[in-house]
Amino acid sequence: MESSGGSETSLSRRGCDNAPTRKDRRVGLIYDERMCGHYATEDGDHPECPDRIRAIWKSLESCGFAKRCVVLDAKNAEDNHIALVHSRNHINLIKNTISKSTQSGRRRIASSYNSIYFSKGSSEAAYLAAGSVIEVAEKVAEGQLDSSFAIVRPPGHHAEVDEPMGFCLYNNVAIAASFLLNERKDLGINKILIVDWDVHHGNGTQKMFYSDPRVLFFSVHRHDFGTFYPTGDNGSYIMIGEGPGVGYNINVPWENGRCGDVDYLAVWDHILIPIAKEFNPDIILISAGFDAAIRDPLGGCRVTPYGYSIMLEKLMPFARGKIVMALEGGYNLDSIANSVQACVGVLLGDSPIAGSPQSYPFESTWRVIHQVRQELRAHWPIIASKLPNKVFSKPSPQMDASERGFVGPHSAAAESVARTRIRPGPPPLAPVLLAPSEATAVLHQIPSSDSDGEPENGTATILDVVQTLEDIIKPFSSLKVDEDSQELQKVYIWYAAFGSNMSMARFLCYIEGGQTEGMKRPCVGSMDRSKPVEIMWKTYPHRLFFGRDYTSTWGPGGVAFLHPESNSNEKAYLCLYKITLEQFNDVLLQENGSSHHSSHPTFDMTALDRIKSETSISVETPKRGWYHNVVYLGLEKDIPVLTMTCSLSDIESFKSGTLPIKPPCKEYGNTLIKGLAEGKHLSEEEASAYIEEAYTKPL
């Protein structure tokens, strides 16, 4: 393949050029441009986009790693191999239904599934992705390769036996694992460790091997008490397998976002590594999602390429280094490219990249580790002992003083910490891997511990790292707390909702995270997850209408807009939520298609002062979404009332037909009716008539 050229990568690594520090291992790579034929035709900003794998391949070519690897041709999976984990109906859907349908037909089919889209090239991409993971897994198992990385899409770990979901069509890793166990028994692969470090729980993979003791499935993921995608209890630590598979399903469910390198390494040292040693796998398959990476728009965590390289390095001693990595999620192009590059370097035998984690794990990290070990101790004696007391002796500087014990996740202290943002220092003069607040020291490889007792041969555990970092990492207290953010935490406004957010359950998705009935994908939530301190209903002289024809959250159909100019002949019902200005900023970002939190407010105190005289302000959001126009509706109890809607120029486009006027889909409309009925100003019948008038009356 021809080099993609481009600027030099910012990833700094010893031996990244063509002169490795020790003999290269035989590492396979698969990349095929045909997998870019799968894309969201209706959403140009969809996070699961073709540029994900293009960015990775460009990075590997630029640093010379592609030349040091064995580049293999992608292959299509065979139906009988896919049928090892998927139903025939599911195979028919992916192979025939979506490839033979029109685009409108594909969109209609996709709307019946959770967070799925189809294009003309989706079927081909899905077969190539599954077949490519089989190809590299087979070659590693045969010994032709030492390890491999399959740069594939669509991802797979959410796909279940009989349905696609969560951007995933076929479960690529599960297919490859089942292929090795059932179709290539001659290779002697009798025990497989699947490590899923994607920020989302691998629900599909879990269900496929839930009663199979040949597969040890390990998933570390955001769970947020069941509110983070894919939501529910399947990702809980109590889900440990069934029948002969009891004890072979391990979930490490984070209670919150912002988990970083040290949190993951603590889990490695105190759960994964001891159990992996006892399990003694014949091969390791990694569902390598990189959406827990720092700056990922969906994950909300802080793992650096350094962290990923150490996590991988700690697995290298097992199965004689037979490790197969298959791409899952990861939606920040720079983060995913740098993280994959860091991992491929480890596979090649280079030393892990330079970097450092934050100083201490979260208190909630130790709590989760304790819960997982307690749940599994009867099945894995190596983790039956209690965690050493010294792990609790050094409180995380990310936590408030009152949260340094085992306190609840919704304590006042936890909420106070969740509202704290850190402003990094000035940018460095030269390109570096980590932001200044994330890379304040250089730390080389951390060997893994064998158990919870004294480390063998003087190797360091995560506890030793904590002690070392205490002396070399810049004190947390010296970092400057963002004063703007602190001020926004103290200022209250009324957020006036006129669309689906009139339903309290729907609005809380923007505050607490998760999704409600009818939504196709979850919300990441606000940094401050406190519920509104007060709610009231008011009517305003503005026109409600429905426009656009498709959203990734609700699927086909129009969504609600409020005409930004008042009209005494109109009346709109609005639900007013009293929230902080910081929370309003997080809602504003999510309404405009962004799933990450900004260190600097989009709508700050200056804007709040201006809008009282200007009546509306068009704000700059990362994706310039449909609701970027913040409108001032007056005062209630001396507190500003703000809403967010389209601009006046959009109104003209709706009137001219450039932008479509469309009725809402059933799920979206029902959510509005439910919200209006909850407000007790309208009955369900009156609410239904109000909505119908809004989408039938000319604008």
XYZ file of C-alpha atoms in Angstrom:
699
model
C 0.000 0.000 0.000
C 1.156 3.500 -0.770
C 2.115 5.781 2.090
C -0.593 8.203 3.109
C 2.000 10.900 3.804
C 0.988 13.772 6.081
C 2.681 15.471 8.999
C 4.776 13.675 11.569
C 2.924 12.041 14.434
C 3.109 13.679 17.837
C 3.721 10.325 19.513
C 7.173 10.169 21.052
C 8.681 6.707 21.423
C 12.127 5.278 21.789
C 12.733 3.069 18.767
C 9.770 4.343 16.731
C 12.031 4.589 13.683
C 13.318 1.599 11.746
C 16.024 0.771 14.301
C 14.218 -1.092 17.106
C 15.891 -1.523 20.458
C 15.554 -5.311 20.282
C 14.676 -7.882 17.627
C 11.281 -7.272 16.087
C 8.588 -9.773 16.803
C 6.446 -10.948 13.906
C 3.417 -8.715 14.148
C 0.565 -8.893 11.661
C -1.496 -5.917 10.542
C -4.708 -5.849 8.546
C -6.182 -2.702 7.033
C -8.489 -2.498 4.041
C -10.022 0.658 2.587
C -13.152 -1.289 1.651
C -14.188 -1.175 5.304
C -14.657 2.581 4.799
C -17.673 1.797 2.608
C -19.689 1.533 5.809
C -20.707 5.031 6.866
C -23.656 7.017 8.207
C -25.258 8.513 5.114
C -27.566 10.780 7.136
C -25.059 11.998 9.714
C -21.762 13.390 8.440
C -20.566 13.901 12.020
C -21.291 10.364 13.224
C -18.481 9.320 15.583
C -18.104 5.822 14.093
C -16.743 7.073 10.786
C -14.309 5.758 8.141
C -11.635 8.272 9.161
C -11.091 6.286 12.357
C -9.194 3.504 10.620
C -7.630 5.866 8.088
C -6.087 7.914 10.910
C -4.683 4.757 12.510
C -3.157 3.500 9.278
C -1.649 6.883 8.470
C -0.055 6.999 11.920
C 1.457 3.521 11.586
C 2.859 4.343 8.157
C 4.254 7.698 9.278
C 6.254 6.270 12.179
C 7.528 3.279 10.230
C 5.657 0.598 12.137
C 3.719 -0.586 9.084
C 7.008 -1.500 7.367
C 8.136 -3.454 10.407
C 4.931 -5.503 10.479
C 3.564 -8.246 8.233
C 0.720 -6.567 6.337
C -1.968 -9.091 5.463
C -4.874 -8.963 3.042
C -8.340 -8.668 4.514
C -10.589 -11.675 4.007
C -14.332 -12.171 4.077
C -15.732 -14.290 6.882
C -17.649 -17.418 5.915
C -21.266 -17.733 6.975
C -20.670 -21.021 8.802
C -18.014 -19.323 10.929
C -20.262 -16.371 11.702
C -23.014 -18.852 12.596
C -20.865 -20.093 15.478
C -22.114 -17.091 17.481
C -24.872 -15.420 15.409
C -28.314 -16.645 14.359
C -29.211 -17.333 10.739
C -31.707 -14.487 10.814
C -28.971 -12.109 11.901
C -26.670 -13.306 9.136
C -29.434 -12.865 6.580
C -30.031 -9.305 7.818
C -26.396 -8.296 7.362
C -25.724 -10.289 4.186
C -28.881 -9.854 2.157
C -31.409 -7.449 3.620
C -29.258 -4.360 3.965
C -27.242 -4.954 0.786
C -30.336 -5.308 -1.392
C -32.428 -2.529 0.140
C -32.606 1.059 -1.013
C -30.993 3.669 1.230
C -34.383 4.701 2.589
C -35.084 1.038 3.264
C -31.779 0.609 5.036
C -32.496 3.664 7.150
C -35.906 2.267 8.064
C -34.370 -1.075 9.057
C -31.623 0.593 11.088
C -34.153 2.679 13.008
C -35.526 -0.503 14.595
C -32.163 -1.200 16.249
C -30.214 0.535 18.995
C -27.534 2.949 17.710
C -27.165 1.392 14.261
C -26.854 2.763 10.735
C -26.510 1.010 7.380
C -25.108 2.044 4.029
C -24.648 0.197 0.756
C -21.162 -0.925 1.813
C -22.101 -2.056 5.331
C -22.453 -5.746 4.490
C -19.065 -5.922 2.761
C -17.370 -4.058 5.610
C -18.938 -6.336 8.235
C -17.770 -9.493 6.445
C -14.270 -8.082 5.994
C -14.041 -7.033 9.639
C -15.081 -10.433 10.975
C -12.982 -12.326 8.446
C -9.902 -10.210 9.120
C -9.982 -10.922 12.853
C -10.337 -14.644 12.095
C -7.385 -14.396 9.694
C -4.938 -12.823 12.131
C -6.139 -14.946 15.060
C -5.569 -18.130 13.070
C -2.068 -17.077 12.011
C -1.104 -16.189 15.572
C -2.499 -19.493 16.848
C -0.573 -21.377 14.148
C 2.655 -19.614 15.089
C 3.093 -17.832 11.769
C 2.779 -14.566 13.674
C 3.708 -13.712 17.248
C 0.856 -11.208 17.593
C -1.375 -9.032 15.460
C -3.594 -5.971 15.241
C -6.717 -5.977 13.078
C -7.615 -2.390 12.142
C -11.238 -3.135 11.393
C -14.654 -1.549 11.387
C -17.522 -1.780 12.044
C -16.684 -2.743 15.620
C -18.240 -5.835 17.142
C -18.459 -6.295 20.902
C -22.031 -4.973 21.301
C -23.461 -7.207 18.552
C -25.580 -9.950 20.075
C -26.612 -13.356 18.796
C -29.590 -12.057 16.854
C -29.246 -8.290 16.585
C -26.760 -5.543 15.779
C -26.420 -2.681 18.254
C -24.080 0.037 19.446
C -22.412 0.627 16.024
C -21.642 -3.153 15.860
C -22.885 -5.529 13.152
C -20.974 -8.813 13.641
C -19.153 -9.667 16.871
C -15.699 -9.931 15.347
C -13.760 -11.076 18.432
C -16.403 -13.583 19.519
C -16.469 -15.110 16.024
C -12.676 -15.470 16.005
C -12.619 -16.989 19.499
C -15.314 -19.510 18.640
C -13.537 -20.337 15.375
C -10.311 -21.207 17.198
C -12.099 -23.271 19.842
C -14.478 -25.171 17.578
C -13.140 -25.144 14.009
C -9.377 -25.350 14.621
C -9.103 -27.708 17.583
C -5.913 -29.046 16.011
C -4.137 -25.811 17.019
C -4.412 -26.666 20.705
C -6.224 -23.490 21.687
C -8.284 -24.701 24.626
C -8.415 -21.572 26.809
C -8.899 -18.025 25.552
C -8.674 -14.820 27.561
C -10.734 -12.002 26.047
C -9.820 -8.595 27.453
C -12.309 -5.879 26.569
C -10.989 -2.447 27.531
C -13.455 -0.459 25.431
C -15.147 2.165 27.629
C -18.510 0.469 26.983
C -19.410 -2.949 28.311
C -18.997 -5.806 25.829
C -22.552 -7.071 26.303
C -22.595 -9.165 23.144
C -19.351 -11.002 23.863
C -20.409 -11.621 27.461
C -23.663 -13.288 26.437
C -21.994 -15.477 23.820
C -19.598 -17.084 26.318
C -21.528 -16.664 29.566
C -21.626 -20.393 30.302
C -18.386 -21.398 28.554
C -15.400 -22.064 30.882
C -13.027 -22.151 27.903
C -13.325 -18.383 27.607
C -12.392 -16.012 30.405
C -14.133 -12.763 29.505
C -12.840 -9.640 31.247
C -14.430 -6.224 30.667
C -13.475 -2.946 32.339
C -15.938 -0.226 31.428
C -17.973 2.742 32.518
C -21.172 1.567 34.109
C -22.325 4.555 36.152
C -24.700 2.300 38.089
C -26.356 1.049 34.901
C -26.926 4.436 33.241
C -23.978 4.350 30.810
C -24.378 2.665 27.431
C -25.443 -0.085 26.877
C -27.232 0.519 30.227
C -28.794 -2.019 32.541
C -27.300 -4.610 34.863
C -25.420 -6.799 32.359
C -22.211 -4.878 33.020
C -22.457 -5.237 36.806
C -19.745 -6.994 38.806
C -22.342 -9.528 39.983
C -22.577 -10.953 36.442
C -19.951 -13.686 36.798
C -21.240 -16.373 34.430
C -23.584 -19.310 34.797
C -23.435 -23.104 34.866
C -19.939 -24.329 33.984
C -19.007 -20.739 33.128
C -19.478 -19.363 36.646
C -16.429 -17.322 37.571
C -15.291 -16.931 33.987
C -17.096 -13.644 33.348
C -15.461 -10.645 35.029
C -16.887 -7.135 34.909
C -15.100 -4.143 36.406
C -17.782 -1.424 36.282
C -16.567 2.136 36.859
C -18.963 4.202 38.947
C -17.973 7.420 37.185
C -16.071 8.896 34.280
C -12.619 10.510 34.400
C -10.855 7.203 35.199
C -7.291 7.234 33.906
C -4.069 5.242 33.720
C -3.618 4.589 37.433
C -7.228 3.426 37.821
C -6.804 0.887 35.025
C -3.393 -0.257 36.228
C -4.783 -0.805 39.720
C -7.392 -3.133 38.206
C -4.700 -4.907 36.217
C -2.544 -5.520 39.302
C -5.307 -6.510 41.689
C -7.751 -8.394 39.445
C -6.745 -9.183 35.865
C -3.082 -10.145 36.183
C -3.459 -12.526 39.163
C -6.472 -14.254 37.591
C -4.839 -14.448 34.152
C -1.834 -16.151 35.740
C -4.084 -18.769 37.310
C -6.198 -19.207 34.158
C -3.075 -19.578 31.974
C -4.635 -18.834 28.553
C -3.383 -20.304 25.299
C -4.058 -17.039 23.446
C -5.346 -13.562 24.326
C -7.852 -11.651 22.228
C -8.224 -7.954 23.039
C -11.360 -6.040 22.155
C -9.274 -2.927 21.724
C -11.603 0.007 22.024
C -9.920 3.347 22.620
C -12.921 5.391 23.701
C -11.644 5.421 27.282
C -8.809 7.526 25.871
C -8.291 11.085 26.933
C -10.268 13.550 24.796
C -12.617 10.899 23.416
C -16.016 12.555 22.760
C -18.078 9.610 24.046
C -16.073 7.975 26.806
C -15.354 10.691 29.339
C -12.282 8.876 30.692
C -8.581 9.794 30.688
C -6.464 6.824 29.576
C -3.339 7.948 27.718
C -1.376 6.075 25.047
C 1.157 5.463 27.810
C -1.569 3.793 29.876
C -2.637 1.549 26.991
C 0.970 0.545 26.311
C 1.497 -0.473 29.950
C -1.804 -2.374 30.064
C -0.700 -4.315 26.999
C 2.868 -4.800 28.258
C 1.522 -6.428 31.416
C -0.298 -9.024 29.283
C 2.698 -9.904 27.107
C 4.123 -12.614 29.440
C 0.955 -14.692 29.095
C 0.278 -17.202 26.297
C 3.882 -16.713 25.100
C 2.874 -13.304 23.833
C 0.197 -14.677 21.491
C -2.007 -11.599 21.497
C -4.575 -10.592 18.884
C -5.921 -7.051 19.062
C -9.089 -6.078 17.194
C -10.274 -2.496 16.998
C -13.559 -1.700 18.721
C -14.500 1.890 19.657
C -12.535 5.132 19.934
C -13.736 8.360 18.349
C -11.079 11.045 18.757
C -8.877 10.579 15.702
C -5.661 11.777 17.355
C -6.235 9.754 20.520
C -7.078 6.567 18.672
C -4.112 6.882 16.284
C -1.615 7.563 19.075
C -3.025 4.820 21.299
C -2.911 2.165 18.576
C 0.611 3.251 17.658
C 1.657 2.848 21.285
C 0.207 -0.676 21.377
C 1.718 -1.806 18.081
C 5.097 -0.663 19.376
C 4.697 -2.942 22.393
C 3.695 -5.843 20.126
C 6.843 -5.243 18.084
C 8.968 -5.479 21.227
C 9.787 -1.823 21.784
C 9.867 -0.413 25.283
C 6.615 1.239 26.356
C 6.370 4.921 25.583
C 7.281 7.556 28.129
C 4.482 8.997 30.205
C 2.902 9.121 33.620
C -0.518 8.522 35.108
C -2.342 10.771 37.533
C -1.052 10.461 41.081
C -3.649 8.203 42.705
C -6.676 6.144 41.682
C -10.136 7.375 42.540
C -11.588 6.203 45.831
C -14.371 4.634 43.774
C -11.740 2.594 41.913
C -10.653 0.864 45.120
C -14.311 0.340 46.030
C -15.028 -1.361 42.690
C -11.869 -3.487 42.912
C -12.935 -4.618 46.378
C -16.439 -5.506 45.161
C -15.162 -7.496 42.179
C -12.663 -9.443 44.278
C -15.328 -10.232 46.867
C -17.690 -11.518 44.185
C -15.048 -13.729 42.551
C -12.980 -14.908 45.520
C -14.739 -18.278 45.747
C -13.779 -18.999 42.133
C -10.263 -17.538 42.081
C -8.393 -18.215 45.366
C -5.521 -15.985 44.278
C -7.697 -12.911 44.933
C -9.429 -14.269 48.044
C -7.281 -12.248 50.441
C -8.235 -8.724 51.435
C -6.617 -5.775 49.733
C -3.649 -4.485 51.736
C -4.608 -1.648 54.057
C -1.946 0.567 52.527
C -3.967 0.917 49.324
C -6.430 3.034 51.270
C -3.824 5.006 53.179
C -3.222 7.549 50.413
C -6.418 9.365 49.388
C -6.843 10.425 45.813
C -6.171 14.121 45.329
C -9.097 14.047 42.919
C -11.392 13.528 45.928
C -12.644 15.907 48.556
C -11.354 15.319 52.079
C -14.746 14.092 53.243
C -14.802 11.443 50.502
C -11.641 9.655 51.571
C -13.558 6.758 53.042
C -16.011 4.409 51.388
C -18.805 6.899 50.763
C -21.700 6.715 48.367
C -21.320 7.753 44.725
C -23.906 10.494 45.106
C -22.463 12.074 48.243
C -22.123 15.841 48.424
C -18.369 15.407 48.358
C -18.499 13.268 45.237
C -20.711 15.813 43.516
C -18.390 18.620 44.582
C -15.432 16.795 43.087
C -17.346 16.018 39.910
C -17.857 19.751 39.444
C -14.160 20.574 39.748
C -12.333 21.225 36.495
C -8.634 21.704 36.066
C -7.129 24.256 33.753
C -3.870 23.003 32.213
C -0.832 25.220 32.021
C 0.534 26.808 28.843
C 1.081 24.546 25.856
C 4.551 23.047 25.364
C 6.883 24.336 22.677
C 7.240 20.984 20.949
C 4.648 18.324 20.116
C 4.102 15.903 22.981
C 1.864 12.944 23.571
C 0.075 14.226 26.668
C -1.401 17.537 27.725
C 0.716 19.373 30.319
C -1.624 18.530 33.188
C -1.445 14.849 32.206
C 2.271 14.411 31.549
C 4.223 15.988 34.354
C 6.815 13.277 34.775
C 8.514 10.507 32.842
C 7.875 6.978 34.037
C 9.158 3.894 32.246
C 7.793 0.356 32.201
C 5.965 -0.890 35.302
C 6.358 -4.698 35.591
C 3.239 -6.504 36.762
C 2.867 -8.141 40.140
C 2.051 -11.818 40.459
C -0.271 -11.501 43.447
C -1.345 -9.215 46.230
C 1.566 -10.165 48.426
C 5.167 -8.983 48.118
C 6.206 -8.633 44.472
C 8.620 -11.180 43.150
C 12.160 -10.201 42.182
C 11.619 -6.623 43.192
C 9.017 -5.875 40.497
C 6.782 -2.909 41.087
C 3.047 -3.019 41.740
C 0.699 -0.133 41.300
C 1.256 0.644 45.002
C 4.960 1.176 44.343
C 4.051 3.440 41.455
C 1.899 5.529 43.794
C 4.811 5.904 46.191
C 7.185 6.818 43.379
C 4.812 9.294 41.830
C 4.347 11.039 45.167
C 7.863 12.389 44.837
C 7.999 13.148 41.121
C 4.544 14.328 40.022
C 3.637 17.969 40.203
C 1.445 18.467 43.304
C -2.223 18.492 42.460
C -2.752 21.577 44.569
C -0.473 23.594 42.301
C -2.815 23.131 39.348
C -5.141 26.057 38.850
C -8.831 25.400 39.330
C -10.817 26.986 36.531
C -12.277 30.101 38.155
C -14.883 30.522 35.424
C -16.167 27.012 36.068
C -16.336 27.615 39.808
C -18.395 30.756 39.218
C -20.774 28.926 36.888
C -21.372 26.326 39.595
C -22.822 29.050 41.840
C -25.066 30.820 39.311
C -28.570 29.497 38.633
C -30.716 29.946 35.533
C -34.026 28.541 34.348
C -33.567 26.210 31.387
C -36.843 26.360 29.407
C -37.527 23.077 27.583
C -40.088 22.872 24.782
C -39.212 19.513 23.186
C -38.550 16.043 24.556
C -36.795 17.589 27.573
C -40.232 18.538 28.893
C -40.261 14.922 30.089
C -38.313 14.786 33.339
C -36.924 11.319 32.552
C -35.617 12.523 29.187
C -34.102 15.715 30.620
C -32.278 13.766 33.342
C -30.426 11.879 30.591
C -28.601 15.166 29.931
C -27.860 15.529 33.644
C -27.250 11.991 34.899
C -26.388 10.258 31.631
C -28.107 7.285 30.003
C -31.168 7.067 27.801
C -34.905 6.703 28.101
C -37.561 4.833 26.147
C -37.423 5.438 22.412
C -33.896 6.903 22.313
C -31.420 5.237 19.971
C -28.307 6.183 21.911
C -27.448 7.385 25.415
C -26.330 10.776 26.710
C -23.046 11.246 28.531
C -24.609 13.470 31.219
C -23.384 16.591 32.962
C -20.265 17.017 35.063
C -22.597 18.024 37.907
C -25.284 15.352 38.135
C -27.417 17.165 40.696
C -31.111 17.168 39.808
C -32.895 20.502 39.174
C -33.567 22.327 42.442
C -36.970 23.519 41.214
C -39.346 22.920 38.299
C -42.198 25.076 37.011
C -44.336 25.350 33.858
C -44.996 28.552 31.912
C -46.452 29.557 28.572
C -44.636 31.945 26.232
C -45.757 33.783 23.056
C -43.574 31.758 20.710
C -44.329 29.297 17.905
C -43.517 25.608 18.371
C -42.847 23.644 15.172
C -41.104 20.468 13.998
C -38.297 20.348 11.452
C -35.435 18.289 10.044
C -36.073 14.674 9.071
C -33.650 12.497 11.014
C -31.629 12.506 14.245
C -29.187 9.930 15.553
C -30.958 10.039 18.926
C -34.519 9.403 17.714
C -34.165 8.179 14.134
C -36.429 9.329 11.273
C -38.812 12.232 11.913
C -38.774 15.886 12.844
C -37.731 17.387 16.175
C -39.063 20.389 18.074
C -37.908 23.961 17.521
C -39.120 27.215 19.043
C -39.299 30.296 16.846
C -36.728 32.638 18.429
C -38.970 35.701 17.979
C -42.068 36.232 20.091
C -45.557 36.459 18.564
C -48.589 37.432 20.643
C -50.784 35.165 18.521
C -48.807 32.061 19.520
C -48.587 30.088 22.763
C -45.968 27.487 23.640
C -45.815 25.360 26.792
C -42.356 25.224 28.364
C -41.022 23.313 31.347
C -38.537 25.408 33.355
C -35.726 23.616 35.196
C -33.684 25.550 37.733
C -30.112 24.371 37.154
C -26.633 25.861 37.395
C -25.112 27.727 34.495
C -22.482 25.002 34.355
C -25.161 22.364 33.874
C -26.787 24.551 31.216
C -23.478 24.566 29.336
C -23.283 20.764 29.463
C -26.869 20.479 28.201
C -26.070 23.006 25.468
C -23.109 20.925 24.300
C -25.102 17.689 24.265
C -28.051 19.281 22.449
C -25.602 20.351 19.761
C -24.140 16.910 19.196
C -21.104 16.985 21.472
C -20.570 14.248 24.046
C -17.567 15.688 25.844
C -17.235 18.271 28.551
C -15.384 21.480 27.828
C -12.845 22.997 30.203
C -14.121 26.425 29.175
C -17.837 27.310 29.133
C -19.597 27.849 25.818
C -22.047 30.262 27.446
C -20.190 32.153 30.197
C -20.990 34.979 32.612
C -20.227 37.572 29.973
C -22.738 35.972 27.616
C -25.306 35.855 30.414
C -24.940 39.603 30.917
C -25.092 40.329 27.167
C -28.162 38.249 26.412
C -30.385 40.370 28.660
C -30.016 43.222 26.198
C -29.469 41.261 22.959
C -32.263 38.697 23.640
C -30.409 35.953 21.747
C -26.817 34.831 21.216
C -25.556 32.293 18.707
C -22.848 30.336 20.509
C -19.924 28.434 19.051
C -20.364 24.753 19.863
C -17.895 22.045 18.748
C -20.245 20.699 16.073
C -22.326 23.813 15.358
C -25.532 21.910 15.939
C -29.160 22.782 15.407
C -29.699 24.396 18.833
C -26.829 26.861 18.986
C -29.070 29.930 19.361
C -29.554 30.731 23.064
C -32.691 32.840 23.587
C -33.518 34.977 26.631
C -37.174 34.712 27.685
C -37.117 37.073 30.663
C -36.913 36.618 34.423
C -38.703 34.300 36.819
C -38.103 34.972 40.523
C -35.303 37.302 39.406
C -33.524 34.417 37.664
C -32.889 34.483 33.869
C -34.942 32.112 31.711
C -32.951 30.661 28.790
C -33.787 28.251 26.033
C -31.875 26.987 22.999
C -33.265 26.723 19.492
C -32.466 27.427 15.846
C -31.415 30.761 14.375
C -33.556 33.205 12.392
C -31.655 32.237 9.248
C -32.724 28.622 9.862
C -36.320 29.836 10.150
C -36.057 31.291 6.639
C -34.622 27.995 5.404
C -37.545 26.118 6.936
C -39.993 28.517 5.283
C -38.342 28.193 1.873
C -38.160 24.422 2.031
C -34.363 24.329 2.077
C -34.715 22.674 5.486
C -37.569 20.159 5.785
C -40.645 20.544 7.999
C -41.478 17.057 9.281
C -43.751 15.546 11.937
C -42.039 13.787 14.850
C -41.588 10.033 14.991
C -43.920 8.131 17.310
C -41.346 7.677 20.103
C -40.322 11.339 20.096
C -43.918 12.571 19.948
C -44.954 10.288 22.787
C -42.112 11.668 24.912
C -43.387 15.227 24.362
C -46.958 14.207 25.188
C -45.756 12.458 28.330
C -43.839 15.564 29.408
C -46.794 17.875 28.804
C -49.110 15.556 30.732
C -46.630 15.419 33.609
C -46.888 19.202 33.823
C -50.622 18.839 34.522
C -51.491 21.801 32.275
C -52.744 19.574 29.476
C -54.342 16.154 29.361
C -52.800 13.564 27.056
C -55.528 14.269 24.496
C -54.918 18.026 24.686
C -51.155 17.502 24.519
C -51.563 15.310 21.423
C -53.668 17.998 19.738
C -51.101 20.666 20.676
C -48.296 18.624 19.074
C -50.372 17.871 15.968
C -51.139 21.564 15.451
C -47.452 22.411 15.817
C -46.427 20.179 12.909
C -49.427 20.780 10.635
C -49.820 24.554 10.914
C -47.761 26.448 8.288
C -44.729 28.245 9.662
